[in-house]
Amino acid sequence: LLGAGAPARAQPVPEDELKAAFVFNFAVFTAWPARALPAAAPIVVCASPDGALYGALGKLGGKMVNGHRVALLGTPPGAAGCHLLVLERGGRERWAGSPAALAAAHVLTVSEREPGAADGAVIGLWSEHARIGFDVDLGAARAAGLVLSSKLLRLARSVH
């Protein structure tokens, strides 16, 4: 009874879990061509098993996104079979292919980077002063044949 009157304190959410939630929502607000993501096929999220985000992304496994179950895969050679590729800061040299090859395979690339930096990824995910945000490269999205929801674009810090 003594604790009943005490105010509830929100526990801070670890940054990796917040970034994984962003990645999940990027998938929710992205449409892939039907030939790249057939009905009821899983959305395959690829990330380096050595990366800090891999564990948090693993918690997305089995969740549903627009009728597709999320599956996590370590980054395969050439990113074959990936729908969404997460590139962490420390793992950019392991890009599983060139941006052009990933675009041709209709891969949504999410790159963890400094705010305002450009690296050819569709979405740049950044953290600064305890804030997490993202930038969108519409040219890269169009090249990959992806359609990003206007709801997602309104939340981006920058769209170019």
Coordinates of N, CA and C in Angstrom, one line a residue:
L1 N 0.8 -1.2 0.0 CA 0.0 0.0 0.0 C 0.9 1.3 0.0
L2 N 2.0 1.2 0.6 CA 2.9 2.4 0.6 C 3.3 2.9 -0.8
G3 N 3.5 2.0 -1.7 CA 3.8 2.3 -3.1 C 2.7 2.8 -3.9
A4 N 1.5 2.6 -3.4 CA 0.3 2.9 -4.2 C 0.2 4.4 -4.6
G5 N 0.7 5.2 -3.7 CA 0.6 6.6 -3.9 C 1.8 7.2 -4.6
A6 N 2.8 6.4 -4.8 CA 4.0 6.9 -5.4 C 3.8 7.0 -7.0
P7 N 4.3 8.1 -7.6 CA 4.2 8.3 -9.0 C 5.0 7.2 -9.8
A8 N 4.4 6.8 -10.8 CA 5.1 5.8 -11.7 C 6.2 6.5 -12.4
R9 N 7.3 5.8 -12.5 CA 8.5 6.4 -13.2 C 8.7 5.6 -14.5
A10 N 8.8 6.3 -15.5 CA 9.0 5.6 -16.8 C 10.5 5.2 -16.9
Q11 N 10.7 4.0 -17.3 CA 12.1 3.5 -17.5 C 12.6 4.0 -18.9
P12 N 13.8 4.5 -18.9 CA 14.3 4.9 -20.2 C 14.4 3.7 -21.1
V13 N 14.1 3.9 -22.4 CA 14.2 2.8 -23.4 C 15.6 2.9 -24.0
P14 N 16.3 1.7 -24.0 CA 17.7 1.7 -24.6 C 17.7 2.2 -26.0
E15 N 18.7 3.0 -26.4 CA 18.8 3.6 -27.8 C 18.6 2.5 -28.9
D16 N 19.3 1.3 -28.7 CA 19.2 0.3 -29.7 C 17.7 -0.2 -29.9
E17 N 16.9 -0.2 -28.8 CA 15.5 -0.6 -29.0 C 14.7 0.5 -29.7
L18 N 15.0 1.7 -29.4 CA 14.3 2.8 -30.1 C 14.7 2.8 -31.6
K19 N 15.9 2.6 -31.9 CA 16.3 2.5 -33.3 C 15.6 1.3 -34.0
A20 N 15.5 0.2 -33.3 CA 14.8 -1.0 -33.9 C 13.4 -0.7 -34.1
A21 N 12.8 0.1 -33.2 CA 11.4 0.5 -33.4 C 11.2 1.4 -34.6
F22 N 12.2 2.3 -34.8 CA 12.2 3.1 -36.0 C 12.3 2.3 -37.3
V23 N 13.2 1.3 -37.3 CA 13.3 0.4 -38.4 C 12.0 -0.3 -38.7
F24 N 11.3 -0.8 -37.7 CA 10.0 -1.5 -37.8 C 9.0 -0.5 -38.5
N25 N 9.0 0.7 -38.0 CA 8.1 1.7 -38.6 C 8.4 2.1 -40.0
F26 N 9.7 2.0 -40.4 CA 10.1 2.3 -41.7 C 9.5 1.2 -42.6
A27 N 9.5 0.0 -42.2 CA 8.9 -1.1 -42.9 C 7.4 -0.9 -43.1
V28 N 6.8 -0.5 -42.0 CA 5.3 -0.3 -42.0 C 4.9 0.8 -43.1
F29 N 5.7 1.8 -43.2 CA 5.4 2.9 -44.1 C 6.1 2.9 -45.4
T30 N 6.5 1.7 -45.8 CA 7.2 1.5 -47.1 C 6.4 0.4 -47.9
A31 N 6.2 0.7 -49.2 CA 5.6 -0.3 -50.1 C 6.6 -0.7 -51.1
W32 N 6.8 -2.1 -51.2 CA 7.7 -2.7 -52.2 C 6.9 -3.1 -53.4
P33 N 7.6 -3.2 -54.5 CA 6.9 -3.8 -55.7 C 6.4 -5.2 -55.4
A34 N 5.3 -5.6 -56.0 CA 4.7 -6.9 -55.7 C 5.7 -8.0 -56.1
R35 N 6.5 -7.8 -57.2 CA 7.4 -8.8 -57.6 C 8.6 -9.0 -56.6
A36 N 8.9 -7.9 -55.8 CA 9.9 -8.0 -54.8 C 9.4 -8.5 -53.5
L37 N 8.2 -8.3 -53.2 CA 7.6 -8.7 -51.9 C 6.2 -9.3 -52.2
P38 N 6.1 -10.5 -52.6 CA 4.7 -11.1 -52.9 C 3.9 -11.2 -51.7
A39 N 2.6 -11.2 -51.9 CA 1.6 -11.3 -50.8 C 2.0 -12.5 -49.8
A40 N 1.9 -12.2 -48.6 CA 2.1 -13.1 -47.5 C 3.6 -13.6 -47.3
A41 N 4.5 -13.1 -48.2 CA 5.9 -13.5 -48.0 C 6.5 -12.7 -46.8
P42 N 7.5 -13.2 -46.2 CA 8.1 -12.5 -45.0 C 8.9 -11.3 -45.5
I43 N 8.9 -10.3 -44.7 CA 9.8 -9.1 -44.9 C 11.1 -9.5 -44.2
V44 N 12.1 -9.6 -45.0 CA 13.4 -10.0 -44.5 C 14.3 -8.8 -44.1
V45 N 14.6 -8.7 -42.8 CA 15.4 -7.6 -42.4 C 16.8 -8.2 -42.2
C46 N 17.8 -7.5 -42.8 CA 19.2 -8.0 -42.7 C 20.0 -7.0 -41.9
A47 N 20.9 -7.5 -41.1 CA 21.8 -6.7 -40.3 C 23.0 -7.6 -39.9
S48 N 24.0 -7.0 -39.6 CA 25.2 -7.7 -39.2 C 25.0 -8.3 -37.8
P49 N 25.2 -9.6 -37.6 CA 25.1 -10.2 -36.3 C 26.1 -9.6 -35.3
D50 N 27.2 -9.0 -35.8 CA 28.2 -8.4 -34.9 C 27.7 -7.0 -34.4
G51 N 26.7 -6.5 -35.0 CA 26.3 -5.1 -34.7 C 25.5 -5.0 -33.4
A52 N 25.6 -3.8 -32.9 CA 24.9 -3.5 -31.6 C 23.4 -3.6 -31.8
L53 N 22.8 -3.3 -33.0 CA 21.4 -3.3 -33.2 C 20.8 -4.7 -33.4
Y54 N 21.6 -5.7 -33.7 CA 21.1 -7.0 -34.1 C 20.2 -7.6 -33.0
G55 N 20.6 -7.5 -31.8 CA 19.8 -8.1 -30.7 C 18.4 -7.4 -30.6
A56 N 18.4 -6.1 -30.7 CA 17.1 -5.3 -30.7 C 16.3 -5.6 -31.9
L57 N 16.9 -5.7 -33.1 CA 16.2 -6.1 -34.3 C 15.6 -7.5 -34.2
G58 N 16.3 -8.4 -33.4 CA 15.8 -9.8 -33.3 C 14.4 -9.8 -32.6
K59 N 14.1 -8.8 -31.8 CA 12.8 -8.7 -31.1 C 11.7 -8.5 -32.1
L60 N 12.0 -8.0 -33.3 CA 11.0 -7.7 -34.3 C 10.6 -9.0 -35.0
G61 N 11.4 -10.1 -34.9 CA 11.1 -11.3 -35.6 C 9.7 -11.8 -35.2
G62 N 8.9 -12.2 -36.2 CA 7.6 -12.7 -36.0 C 6.5 -11.7 -36.0
K63 N 6.8 -10.4 -35.8 CA 5.8 -9.3 -35.8 C 5.3 -9.2 -37.3
M64 N 4.1 -8.7 -37.4 CA 3.5 -8.5 -38.7 C 3.5 -7.1 -39.2
V65 N 3.8 -6.9 -40.4 CA 3.9 -5.6 -41.1 C 3.1 -5.7 -42.4
N66 N 1.9 -5.1 -42.4 CA 1.0 -5.1 -43.6 C 0.8 -6.5 -44.2
G67 N 0.6 -7.5 -43.4 CA 0.3 -8.8 -43.8 C 1.6 -9.7 -44.1
H68 N 2.7 -9.2 -43.7 CA 4.0 -9.9 -43.9 C 4.7 -10.0 -42.5
R69 N 5.1 -11.3 -42.3 CA 5.8 -11.5 -41.0 C 7.3 -11.1 -41.1
V70 N 7.8 -10.4 -40.1 CA 9.2 -9.9 -40.1 C 10.1 -11.1 -39.8
A71 N 11.2 -11.3 -40.6 CA 12.2 -12.3 -40.3 C 13.6 -11.6 -40.3
L72 N 14.4 -11.9 -39.3 CA 15.7 -11.3 -39.3 C 16.8 -12.2 -39.8
L73 N 17.7 -11.7 -40.6 CA 18.7 -12.5 -41.2 C 20.1 -11.7 -41.0
G74 N 21.1 -12.5 -40.8 CA 22.5 -11.9 -40.8 C 22.7 -11.4 -42.2
T75 N 23.5 -10.4 -42.4 CA 23.7 -9.9 -43.8 C 24.4 -10.9 -44.7
P76 N 23.6 -11.4 -45.6 CA 24.2 -12.4 -46.5 C 25.0 -11.7 -47.6
P77 N 25.9 -12.5 -48.3 CA 26.7 -11.9 -49.4 C 25.7 -11.4 -50.5
G78 N 26.0 -10.1 -50.9 CA 25.2 -9.5 -51.9 C 23.8 -9.1 -51.4
A79 N 23.5 -9.3 -50.1 CA 22.2 -8.9 -49.5 C 21.1 -9.6 -50.3
A80 N 21.4 -10.8 -50.8 CA 20.3 -11.6 -51.5 C 19.2 -11.9 -50.6
G81 N 18.0 -11.7 -51.0 CA 16.9 -12.0 -50.2 C 16.5 -11.0 -49.1
C82 N 17.2 -9.9 -49.0 CA 16.9 -8.9 -48.0 C 15.8 -7.9 -48.6
H83 N 14.9 -7.5 -47.8 CA 14.0 -6.4 -48.2 C 14.4 -5.1 -47.5
L84 N 15.0 -5.2 -46.3 CA 15.4 -4.1 -45.6 C 16.8 -4.4 -45.0
L85 N 17.8 -3.6 -45.3 CA 19.1 -3.8 -44.9 C 19.5 -2.7 -44.0
V86 N 19.9 -3.0 -42.7 CA 20.3 -2.1 -41.7 C 21.9 -2.0 -41.7
L87 N 22.4 -0.9 -41.9 CA 23.9 -0.7 -42.0 C 24.3 0.2 -40.8
E88 N 24.9 -0.4 -39.8 CA 25.4 0.3 -38.7 C 26.7 1.1 -39.0
R89 N 27.0 2.1 -38.2 CA 28.1 2.9 -38.4 C 29.4 2.1 -38.5
G90 N 29.6 1.1 -37.6 CA 30.8 0.3 -37.7 C 30.9 -0.7 -38.8
G91 N 29.8 -0.9 -39.5 CA 29.7 -2.0 -40.5 C 29.5 -1.6 -41.9
R92 N 29.7 -0.3 -42.1 CA 29.5 0.2 -43.5 C 30.4 -0.4 -44.5
E93 N 31.6 -0.7 -44.1 CA 32.6 -1.3 -45.0 C 32.1 -2.7 -45.5
R94 N 31.2 -3.2 -44.7 CA 30.6 -4.6 -45.1 C 29.4 -4.5 -46.0
W95 N 29.1 -3.3 -46.6 CA 28.0 -3.2 -47.4 C 27.9 -4.4 -48.3
A96 N 26.8 -5.0 -48.3 CA 26.7 -6.3 -49.0 C 26.5 -6.1 -50.5
G97 N 26.8 -4.9 -51.0 CA 26.7 -4.6 -52.4 C 26.7 -3.1 -52.6
S98 N 26.8 -2.7 -53.8 CA 26.8 -1.3 -54.1 C 25.4 -0.8 -54.0
P99 N 25.3 0.5 -53.7 CA 23.9 1.1 -53.6 C 23.1 0.8 -54.9
A100 N 23.7 0.8 -56.1 CA 23.0 0.6 -57.3 C 22.5 -0.9 -57.3
A101 N 23.3 -1.8 -56.9 CA 22.9 -3.2 -56.9 C 21.7 -3.5 -55.9
L102 N 21.9 -2.8 -54.7 CA 20.8 -2.9 -53.7 C 19.5 -2.3 -54.2
A103 N 19.6 -1.2 -54.9 CA 18.4 -0.5 -55.4 C 17.7 -1.4 -56.5
A104 N 18.5 -2.1 -57.3 CA 18.0 -3.0 -58.3 C 17.3 -4.2 -57.7
A105 N 17.7 -4.5 -56.5 CA 17.0 -5.6 -55.8 C 15.9 -5.2 -54.9
H106 N 15.5 -3.9 -55.0 CA 14.4 -3.3 -54.2 C 14.6 -3.4 -52.7
V107 N 15.9 -3.1 -52.3 CA 16.2 -3.2 -50.9 C 16.1 -1.8 -50.3
L108 N 15.3 -1.7 -49.2 CA 15.3 -0.5 -48.4 C 16.5 -0.4 -47.5
T109 N 17.4 0.5 -47.8 CA 18.6 0.6 -47.0 C 18.4 1.7 -45.9
V110 N 18.8 1.3 -44.7 CA 18.7 2.2 -43.6 C 20.2 2.2 -43.0
S111 N 20.7 3.4 -43.1 CA 22.1 3.6 -42.6 C 22.2 4.4 -41.4
E112 N 22.9 3.9 -40.4 CA 23.1 4.7 -39.2 C 24.3 5.6 -39.5
R113 N 24.0 6.9 -39.3 CA 25.1 7.9 -39.7 C 24.9 9.2 -38.9
E114 N 25.8 10.1 -39.2 CA 25.8 11.4 -38.6 C 24.6 12.2 -39.3
P115 N 24.0 13.1 -38.5 CA 22.9 13.9 -39.1 C 23.4 14.7 -40.3
G116 N 22.6 14.7 -41.4 CA 23.0 15.4 -42.6 C 23.9 14.7 -43.5
A117 N 24.5 13.7 -43.1 CA 25.5 13.0 -44.0 C 24.7 12.2 -45.1
A118 N 25.3 12.0 -46.2 CA 24.7 11.3 -47.3 C 25.6 10.1 -47.7
D119 N 25.0 8.9 -47.8 CA 25.9 7.8 -48.2 C 25.2 6.9 -49.2
G120 N 24.1 7.3 -49.8 CA 23.4 6.5 -50.8 C 22.3 5.6 -50.3
A121 N 22.1 5.6 -49.0 CA 21.0 4.8 -48.4 C 19.7 5.6 -48.5
V122 N 18.6 4.9 -48.5 CA 17.3 5.5 -48.6 C 17.0 6.3 -47.4
I123 N 17.3 5.7 -46.2 CA 17.0 6.4 -44.9 C 18.3 6.4 -44.1
G124 N 18.6 7.6 -43.6 CA 19.7 7.8 -42.7 C 19.2 8.0 -41.3
L125 N 19.5 7.0 -40.4 CA 19.1 7.1 -39.0 C 20.2 7.6 -38.2
W126 N 19.9 8.6 -37.4 CA 20.9 9.3 -36.6 C 20.4 9.6 -35.2
S127 N 21.4 9.7 -34.3 CA 21.1 10.2 -32.9 C 22.0 11.3 -32.6
E128 N 21.4 12.3 -31.9 CA 22.2 13.5 -31.6 C 21.5 14.2 -30.4
H129 N 22.3 14.5 -29.3 CA 21.8 15.1 -28.1 C 20.6 14.3 -27.6
A130 N 20.7 13.0 -27.4 CA 19.7 12.2 -26.9 C 18.4 12.2 -27.7
R131 N 18.5 12.5 -29.0 CA 17.3 12.5 -29.9 C 17.7 11.5 -31.0
I132 N 16.7 10.8 -31.5 CA 16.8 10.0 -32.7 C 16.0 10.5 -33.8
G133 N 16.5 10.6 -35.0 CA 15.8 11.1 -36.1 C 16.2 10.4 -37.4
F134 N 15.7 10.9 -38.5 CA 16.1 10.3 -39.8 C 15.9 11.3 -40.9
D135 N 16.7 11.0 -41.9 CA 16.6 11.8 -43.2 C 16.3 10.8 -44.3
V136 N 15.6 11.3 -45.3 CA 15.2 10.4 -46.4 C 15.8 10.9 -47.7
D137 N 16.3 10.0 -48.5 CA 16.7 10.3 -49.9 C 15.7 9.7 -50.8
L138 N 14.8 10.6 -51.3 CA 13.7 10.1 -52.2 C 14.3 9.6 -53.5
G139 N 15.4 10.2 -54.0 CA 16.0 9.6 -55.2 C 16.4 8.2 -55.1
A140 N 17.0 7.9 -53.9 CA 17.4 6.5 -53.7 C 16.2 5.6 -53.5
A141 N 15.1 6.1 -52.9 CA 13.9 5.3 -52.8 C 13.3 5.0 -54.1
R142 N 13.2 6.0 -55.0 CA 12.7 5.8 -56.4 C 13.5 4.9 -57.1
A143 N 14.9 5.0 -57.0 CA 15.8 4.1 -57.7 C 15.5 2.6 -57.3
A144 N 15.2 2.4 -56.0 CA 14.9 1.1 -55.5 C 13.5 0.6 -55.8
G145 N 12.7 1.5 -56.4 CA 11.3 1.1 -56.7 C 10.4 1.1 -55.5
L146 N 10.8 1.8 -54.4 CA 10.1 1.8 -53.2 C 9.2 3.0 -53.1
V147 N 8.0 2.9 -52.5 CA 7.1 4.0 -52.3 C 7.1 4.2 -50.7
L148 N 7.5 5.4 -50.3 CA 7.5 5.8 -48.9 C 6.2 6.6 -48.6
S149 N 5.5 6.3 -47.5 CA 4.3 6.9 -47.2 C 4.6 8.4 -46.9
S150 N 3.6 9.3 -47.2 CA 3.7 10.7 -46.9 C 3.8 10.9 -45.3
K151 N 3.2 9.9 -44.6 CA 3.2 10.0 -43.1 C 4.7 9.9 -42.7
L152 N 5.4 9.0 -43.3 CA 6.8 8.8 -42.9 C 7.6 10.0 -43.3
L153 N 7.4 10.5 -44.5 CA 8.1 11.7 -45.0 C 7.9 12.9 -44.2
R154 N 6.7 13.1 -43.6 CA 6.4 14.2 -42.7 C 7.2 14.2 -41.4
L155 N 7.6 13.0 -41.0 CA 8.3 12.9 -39.8 C 9.8 13.0 -39.9
A156 N 10.3 12.9 -41.2 CA 11.7 13.0 -41.4 C 12.2 14.4 -41.2
R157 N 13.5 14.5 -40.7 CA 14.1 15.9 -40.5 C 14.3 16.5 -41.8
S158 N 14.8 15.7 -42.8 CA 14.9 16.3 -44.2 C 14.6 15.2 -45.2
V159 N 14.1 15.7 -46.3 CA 13.7 14.8 -47.4 C 14.4 15.5 -48.7
H160 N 15.2 14.7 -49.4 CA 15.8 15.3 -50.5 C 15.9 14.3 -51.6

